[in-house]
Amino acid sequence: MPPDNEAADTVAPDPSKRKRRRGQRLTPAELAELPPGPAPGAGTLRNAALAHLARYSTTEIGLVRVLDRRIQRWASRAVTFGDAPDRVAELAAAARAAARLVATSMVASGVVDDAAYAAARARSLTRSGRSRRVIGAHLAQRGIDPDLAAASLSDDADTELAAALTQARRRRIGPFGDPDVQSADEAGDDPLAEARVRNRALGALARAGFSRDVAERALSTDREEADRLILHLKRL
């Protein structure tokens, strides 16, 4: 049996030199040192699309953007490793054309459904207190057709009011304001203090995309009714 001091002097293996386990991902630094390989083809892009869709829902244009970013990363590395820029640009253009065909095939197979995506996102964002205006802008950024986006938005006045109340609860204004804080703010000599408090609340809801009429209604709603409307919204 070796002496204690010999055991203490034993050098632990360097973790960086351990054999990589199967399935363990390379670090960004390690990836950067690898050659870029061939340009992404239809098969590679299809696999990338399926891997992305297994984790995230997206639109046709959103999927194209994901694949385009992958192609751009390949192109940048190819040039860095010394490939001719003109040849890289030619291969990247072909890959982008293939990416659009892959996205189209995903739509045809029903894996990508812009209408379902728009409806689900609109419902989720409404429940979280987003206004119709904000939701419409969000869907436009995701590449949703304007008519499709409009069809996914609720035109029910109470739904928009409930979304505004959800926003008011998050910001602790209107029926969800702290009475003690508001009383202290309004207790000074300034007769316009109460108006300033309300105007700040109106401004907060306006910046969140709600109309003046909806914001006024939200701030004038009593707490019990506000809670009821928000609970109804969560159940939609």
PDB file of C-alpha atoms in Angstrom, residues 5 20 30 42 59 63 71 109 132-133 139 150 165 169 171 188-189 217:
ATOM      1  CA  ASN A   5       2.119  11.345   0.640  1.00  0.00           C
ATOM      2  CA  ARG A  20     -15.690  13.065 -25.479  1.00  0.00           C
ATOM      3  CA  GLU A  30     -14.309  23.755 -31.050  1.00  0.00           C
ATOM      4  CA  ALA A  42     -31.760  19.543 -49.387  1.00  0.00           C
ATOM      5  CA  THR A  59     -44.268  29.935 -39.778  1.00  0.00           C
ATOM      6  CA  LEU A  63     -38.492  28.372 -41.001  1.00  0.00           C
ATOM      7  CA  ILE A  71     -26.517  28.594 -44.659  1.00  0.00           C
ATOM      8  CA  SER A 109     -47.298  18.083 -45.338  1.00  0.00           C
ATOM      9  CA  ARG A 132     -54.583  43.657 -30.705  1.00  0.00           C
ATOM     10  CA  ARG A 133     -52.161  46.223 -32.112  1.00  0.00           C
ATOM     11  CA  LEU A 139     -47.540  38.275 -36.274  1.00  0.00           C
ATOM     12  CA  ALA A 150     -56.469  39.931 -38.808  1.00  0.00           C
ATOM     13  CA  LEU A 165     -56.797  44.673 -17.307  1.00  0.00           C
ATOM     14  CA  ARG A 169     -52.484  44.061 -13.058  1.00  0.00           C
ATOM     15  CA  ARG A 171     -48.182  47.261 -13.847  1.00  0.00           C
ATOM     16  CA  GLY A 188     -50.107  66.818  -1.302  1.00  0.00           C
ATOM     17  CA  ASP A 189     -51.267  70.344  -1.961  1.00  0.00           C
ATOM     18  CA  ARG A 217     -62.625  51.524 -19.348  1.00  0.00           C
TER      19      ARG A 217
END
